[in-house]
Amino acid sequence: GAVVSQHPSRVICKSGTSVKIECRSLDFQATTMFWYRQFPKQSLMLMATSNEGSKATYEQGVEKDKFLINHASLTLSTLTVTSAHPEDSSFYICSAGERTGRKTEAFFGQGTRLTVV
Amino acid sequence: AQKITQTQPGMFVQEKEAVTLDCTYDTSDPSYGLFWYKQPSSGEMIFLIYQGSYDQQNATEGRYSLNFQKARKSANLVISASQLGDSAMYFCAMREGPGGGADGLTFGKGTHLIIQP
């Protein structure tokens, strides 16, 4: 299947700093990528849809000024957590779809475990 | 109302037995796709199987099969001949729409499967 690479896998940052997470589709072009957040022992919640060449679409309740998304090319989307606080500590994971026939499969990156201290 | 319901928070199964993980969904969209993912403790989301709403046959991928009962809005995952390495969280997810990849997935709360020797 398609490969989606996410970096870094773990990051610890100080409160008030910003953290950038990268999501790359390695062997296909993705006009759309998705960012999810997962708290411990909970399910994945869609945060935003990243659209190549245009603004991201955020889910209700997600602050767009706090979670900046840039999708500058067909293979790269970035999520920047700005002015991070301890409550932003979570597992962030991206996905991208590859269309095969009538369906579009969704493949995930390895995830990024963010800890804000 | 929840769009994806997984009623089994945890399951213990003996190695080599078959396992059925329950998933029901709720949508009024005639076009949708159903996914199952495995999430081991490392956090990565491993794609297992996909079923489109218009697919006539139940999807199968190796030891994984999807018992798709459209009228009941049910999409249970069946794992045959379970192995110790199958121990993980399992998430059922749905994408609503014709499958062009423009929509993110809605996830269930997951089932923690533990395979016992």
CSV table of C-alpha atoms in Angstrom, one decimal:
chain,number,residue,atom,x,y,z
A,1,GLY,CA,0.0,0.0,0.0
A,2,ALA,CA,0.9,3.7,-0.2
A,3,VAL,CA,3.4,5.1,2.3
A,4,VAL,CA,2.8,8.2,4.4
A,5,SER,CA,5.7,9.4,6.5
A,6,GLN,CA,5.3,11.6,9.5
A,7,HIS,CA,8.1,13.4,11.3
A,8,PRO,CA,9.1,13.7,14.1
A,9,SER,CA,7.7,10.7,15.9
A,10,ARG,CA,8.2,12.3,19.3
A,11,VAL,CA,8.8,15.8,20.5
A,12,ILE,CA,9.0,17.5,23.8
A,13,CYS,CA,8.8,21.2,23.9
A,14,LYS,CA,8.5,24.0,26.4
A,15,SER,CA,5.2,25.8,27.0
A,16,GLY,CA,4.9,28.8,24.8
A,17,THR,CA,7.0,27.5,21.9
A,18,SER,CA,5.8,26.3,18.5
A,19,VAL,CA,6.2,22.8,17.1
A,20,LYS,CA,6.0,21.8,13.4
A,21,ILE,CA,5.0,18.3,12.3
A,22,GLU,CA,5.5,17.1,8.8
A,23,CYS,CA,3.4,14.6,6.8
A,24,ARG,CA,4.7,13.3,3.5
A,25,SER,CA,3.2,11.0,0.9
A,26,LEU,CA,6.2,9.1,-0.4
A,27,ASP,CA,5.0,7.3,-3.5
A,28,PHE,CA,1.9,9.2,-4.5
A,29,GLN,CA,0.5,12.7,-4.8
A,30,ALA,CA,-2.1,13.8,-2.3
A,31,THR,CA,-4.2,16.8,-3.0
A,32,THR,CA,-5.8,16.3,0.3
A,33,MET,CA,-4.4,15.2,3.6
A,34,PHE,CA,-6.0,15.0,7.0
A,35,TRP,CA,-4.8,15.7,10.5
A,36,TYR,CA,-6.2,13.8,13.5
A,37,ARG,CA,-5.6,14.1,17.2
A,38,GLN,CA,-5.8,11.2,19.7
A,39,PHE,CA,-5.8,11.6,23.5
A,40,PRO,CA,-4.7,8.6,25.6
A,41,LYS,CA,-7.0,5.7,25.4
A,42,GLN,CA,-9.4,7.6,23.2
A,43,SER,CA,-10.3,7.5,19.5
A,44,LEU,CA,-9.0,9.6,16.7
A,45,MET,CA,-10.7,12.9,16.1
A,46,LEU,CA,-10.4,14.7,12.8
A,47,MET,CA,-8.9,18.2,13.3
A,48,ALA,CA,-8.7,19.5,9.8
A,49,THR,CA,-8.5,18.8,6.1
A,50,SER,CA,-5.4,20.0,4.4
A,51,ASN,CA,-5.9,21.1,0.8
A,52,GLU,CA,-2.9,21.6,-1.6
A,53,GLY,CA,-2.7,25.2,-2.7
A,54,SER,CA,-5.6,26.4,-0.6
A,55,LYS,CA,-6.7,27.0,2.9
A,56,ALA,CA,-7.3,24.1,5.3
A,57,THR,CA,-10.7,23.3,6.5
A,58,TYR,CA,-11.0,23.0,10.2
A,59,GLU,CA,-13.5,20.9,12.2
A,60,GLN,CA,-15.8,22.7,14.7
A,61,GLY,CA,-14.0,23.5,17.9
A,62,VAL,CA,-10.5,23.4,16.4
A,63,GLU,CA,-8.6,26.8,16.6
A,64,LYS,CA,-7.2,27.5,13.2
A,65,ASP,CA,-4.8,30.1,14.6
A,66,LYS,CA,-3.4,27.6,17.1
A,67,PHE,CA,-3.1,24.7,14.6
A,68,LEU,CA,-1.6,26.2,11.5
A,69,ILE,CA,-1.7,23.9,8.4
A,70,ASN,CA,0.3,24.4,5.3
A,71,HIS,CA,0.0,22.2,2.2
A,72,ALA,CA,2.4,23.7,-0.2
A,73,SER,CA,3.0,20.7,-2.4
A,74,LEU,CA,1.3,17.5,-3.5
A,75,THR,CA,3.5,15.5,-1.2
A,76,LEU,CA,3.8,17.6,2.0
A,77,SER,CA,1.5,19.0,4.6
A,78,THR,CA,2.7,20.5,7.8
A,79,LEU,CA,0.9,21.1,11.1
A,80,THR,CA,2.3,23.8,13.4
A,81,VAL,CA,1.1,23.9,17.0
A,82,THR,CA,1.7,27.5,17.9
A,83,SER,CA,2.3,28.7,21.5
A,84,ALA,CA,1.9,25.2,22.8
A,85,HIS,CA,0.5,24.5,26.2
A,86,PRO,CA,0.4,21.3,28.3
A,87,GLU,CA,-3.2,20.7,27.2
A,88,ASP,CA,-1.9,20.4,23.6
A,89,SER,CA,0.0,17.3,24.6
A,90,SER,CA,-1.4,14.5,22.5
A,91,PHE,CA,-0.8,12.1,19.7
A,92,TYR,CA,-1.1,13.8,16.3
A,93,ILE,CA,-1.4,11.7,13.2
A,94,CYS,CA,-1.9,12.5,9.6
A,95,SER,CA,-3.4,10.6,6.7
A,96,ALA,CA,-3.5,10.8,2.9
A,97,GLY,CA,-5.7,9.0,0.5
A,98,GLU,CA,-4.7,7.2,-2.7
A,99,ARG,CA,-7.4,6.6,-5.2
A,100,THR,CA,-7.5,3.1,-6.6
A,101,GLY,CA,-10.4,2.5,-8.9
A,102,ARG,CA,-13.7,3.6,-7.3
A,103,LYS,CA,-12.3,3.8,-3.8
A,104,THR,CA,-9.9,6.0,-2.0
A,105,GLU,CA,-7.9,4.2,0.7
A,106,ALA,CA,-6.6,6.2,3.6
A,107,PHE,CA,-3.1,5.6,4.8
A,108,PHE,CA,-1.7,7.0,8.0
A,109,GLY,CA,1.6,8.3,9.0
A,110,GLN,CA,3.4,6.9,12.1
A,111,GLY,CA,2.1,9.7,14.3
A,112,THR,CA,3.8,12.3,16.5
A,113,ARG,CA,3.6,12.2,20.3
A,114,LEU,CA,3.8,15.8,21.5
A,115,THR,CA,4.6,16.5,25.1
A,116,VAL,CA,4.4,20.1,26.2
A,117,VAL,CA,6.2,20.8,29.5
B,1,ALA,CA,-25.9,10.2,17.7
B,2,GLN,CA,-22.7,8.5,17.2
B,3,LYS,CA,-21.8,7.7,13.6
B,4,ILE,CA,-19.6,4.7,14.4
B,5,THR,CA,-20.4,2.5,17.4
B,6,GLN,CA,-18.0,-0.2,18.7
B,7,THR,CA,-19.7,-1.8,21.6
B,8,GLN,CA,-16.8,-3.9,22.8
B,9,PRO,CA,-14.3,-1.9,24.7
B,10,GLY,CA,-12.1,-4.9,25.3
B,11,MET,CA,-11.9,-8.6,24.3
B,12,PHE,CA,-9.9,-11.5,25.4
B,13,VAL,CA,-9.5,-14.4,22.9
B,14,GLN,CA,-7.6,-17.6,22.9
B,15,GLU,CA,-4.8,-17.9,20.3
B,16,LYS,CA,-5.9,-19.6,17.1
B,17,GLU,CA,-9.6,-18.9,17.7
B,18,ALA,CA,-11.6,-16.7,15.3
B,19,VAL,CA,-12.6,-13.2,16.5
B,20,THR,CA,-15.4,-10.9,15.6
B,21,LEU,CA,-15.2,-7.2,16.4
B,22,ASP,CA,-18.5,-5.4,16.2
B,23,CYS,CA,-19.1,-2.1,14.4
B,24,THR,CA,-22.4,-0.4,13.5
B,25,TYR,CA,-22.6,2.8,11.7
B,26,ASP,CA,-25.1,5.6,11.1
B,27,THR,CA,-25.4,7.6,7.9
B,28,SER,CA,-28.0,8.9,5.5
B,29,ASP,CA,-25.5,9.2,2.7
B,30,PRO,CA,-26.0,6.4,0.1
B,31,SER,CA,-22.3,6.5,-0.7
B,32,TYR,CA,-19.9,5.7,2.0
B,33,GLY,CA,-16.8,3.6,2.8
B,34,LEU,CA,-16.0,1.6,5.9
B,35,PHE,CA,-12.5,1.0,7.1
B,36,TRP,CA,-10.9,-1.1,9.8
B,37,TYR,CA,-7.5,-0.2,11.3
B,38,LYS,CA,-5.2,-1.8,13.8
B,39,GLN,CA,-3.3,0.4,16.2
B,40,PRO,CA,-0.6,-1.4,18.2
B,41,SER,CA,1.0,0.2,21.3
B,42,SER,CA,3.5,2.0,19.0
B,43,GLY,CA,0.6,4.2,17.8
B,44,GLU,CA,0.7,3.7,14.1
B,45,MET,CA,-2.5,3.1,12.3
B,46,ILE,CA,-2.4,0.0,10.1
B,47,PHE,CA,-5.0,-0.3,7.4
B,48,LEU,CA,-6.7,-3.7,7.4
B,49,ILE,CA,-9.7,-3.7,5.1
B,50,TYR,CA,-12.1,-1.5,3.2
B,51,GLN,CA,-15.7,-2.0,2.2
B,52,GLY,CA,-17.6,0.3,-0.1
B,53,SER,CA,-21.3,0.8,0.3
B,54,TYR,CA,-22.0,-0.4,-3.2
B,55,ASP,CA,-19.7,-3.4,-3.0
B,56,GLN,CA,-21.8,-6.5,-3.6
B,57,GLN,CA,-19.3,-8.9,-1.9
B,58,ASN,CA,-17.9,-8.8,1.5
B,59,ALA,CA,-14.3,-7.6,1.6
B,60,THR,CA,-11.5,-10.0,2.5
B,61,GLU,CA,-7.8,-9.4,3.0
B,62,GLY,CA,-5.9,-12.5,4.1
B,63,ARG,CA,-7.0,-13.4,7.6
B,64,TYR,CA,-9.3,-10.4,7.8
B,65,SER,CA,-12.8,-10.3,6.4
B,66,LEU,CA,-15.6,-7.8,6.8
B,67,ASN,CA,-19.1,-9.1,7.5
B,68,PHE,CA,-21.1,-6.3,5.8
B,69,GLN,CA,-24.8,-6.2,6.5
B,70,LYS,CA,-26.0,-3.1,4.9
B,71,ALA,CA,-29.6,-3.3,6.0
B,72,ARG,CA,-28.5,-3.6,9.6
B,73,LYS,CA,-25.7,-1.0,9.1
B,74,SER,CA,-23.2,-3.4,10.5
B,75,ALA,CA,-19.6,-3.9,9.4
B,76,ASN,CA,-18.1,-6.4,11.7
B,77,LEU,CA,-14.4,-7.4,11.3
B,78,VAL,CA,-13.6,-11.1,11.5
B,79,ILE,CA,-10.1,-12.2,12.2
B,80,SER,CA,-9.6,-15.9,11.5
B,81,ALA,CA,-7.0,-18.0,13.4
B,82,SER,CA,-5.9,-15.3,15.8
B,83,GLN,CA,-2.3,-14.8,16.6
B,84,LEU,CA,-0.5,-13.2,19.6
B,85,GLY,CA,0.6,-10.4,17.3
B,86,ASP,CA,-3.1,-9.5,16.7
B,87,SER,CA,-3.2,-7.9,20.2
B,88,ALA,CA,-3.9,-4.2,19.6
B,89,MET,CA,-6.6,-1.6,19.5
B,90,TYR,CA,-8.9,-2.0,16.5
B,91,PHE,CA,-10.8,1.0,15.1
B,92,CYS,CA,-13.8,1.0,12.7
B,93,ALA,CA,-14.1,4.1,10.6
B,94,MET,CA,-16.4,5.6,8.0
B,95,ARG,CA,-16.0,8.1,5.2
B,96,GLU,CA,-19.2,9.5,3.9
B,97,GLY,CA,-19.5,10.6,0.3
B,98,PRO,CA,-18.6,9.0,-3.0
B,99,GLY,CA,-15.0,8.2,-2.1
B,100,GLY,CA,-13.1,10.9,-3.8
B,101,GLY,CA,-10.9,11.3,-0.8
B,102,ALA,CA,-12.1,14.8,0.1
B,103,ASP,CA,-13.5,13.8,3.4
B,104,GLY,CA,-11.9,12.7,6.6
B,105,LEU,CA,-12.8,9.6,8.5
B,106,THR,CA,-15.1,9.3,11.5
B,107,PHE,CA,-13.8,6.7,14.0
B,108,GLY,CA,-15.4,4.5,16.6
B,109,LYS,CA,-14.0,4.4,20.1
B,110,GLY,CA,-12.1,1.2,19.4
B,111,THR,CA,-11.9,-2.3,20.8
B,112,HIS,CA,-8.8,-3.4,22.7
B,113,LEU,CA,-8.2,-7.0,21.6
B,114,ILE,CA,-5.9,-9.2,23.7
B,115,ILE,CA,-4.9,-12.6,22.4
B,116,GLN,CA,-4.0,-15.1,25.0
B,117,PRO,CA,-1.6,-18.0,24.5
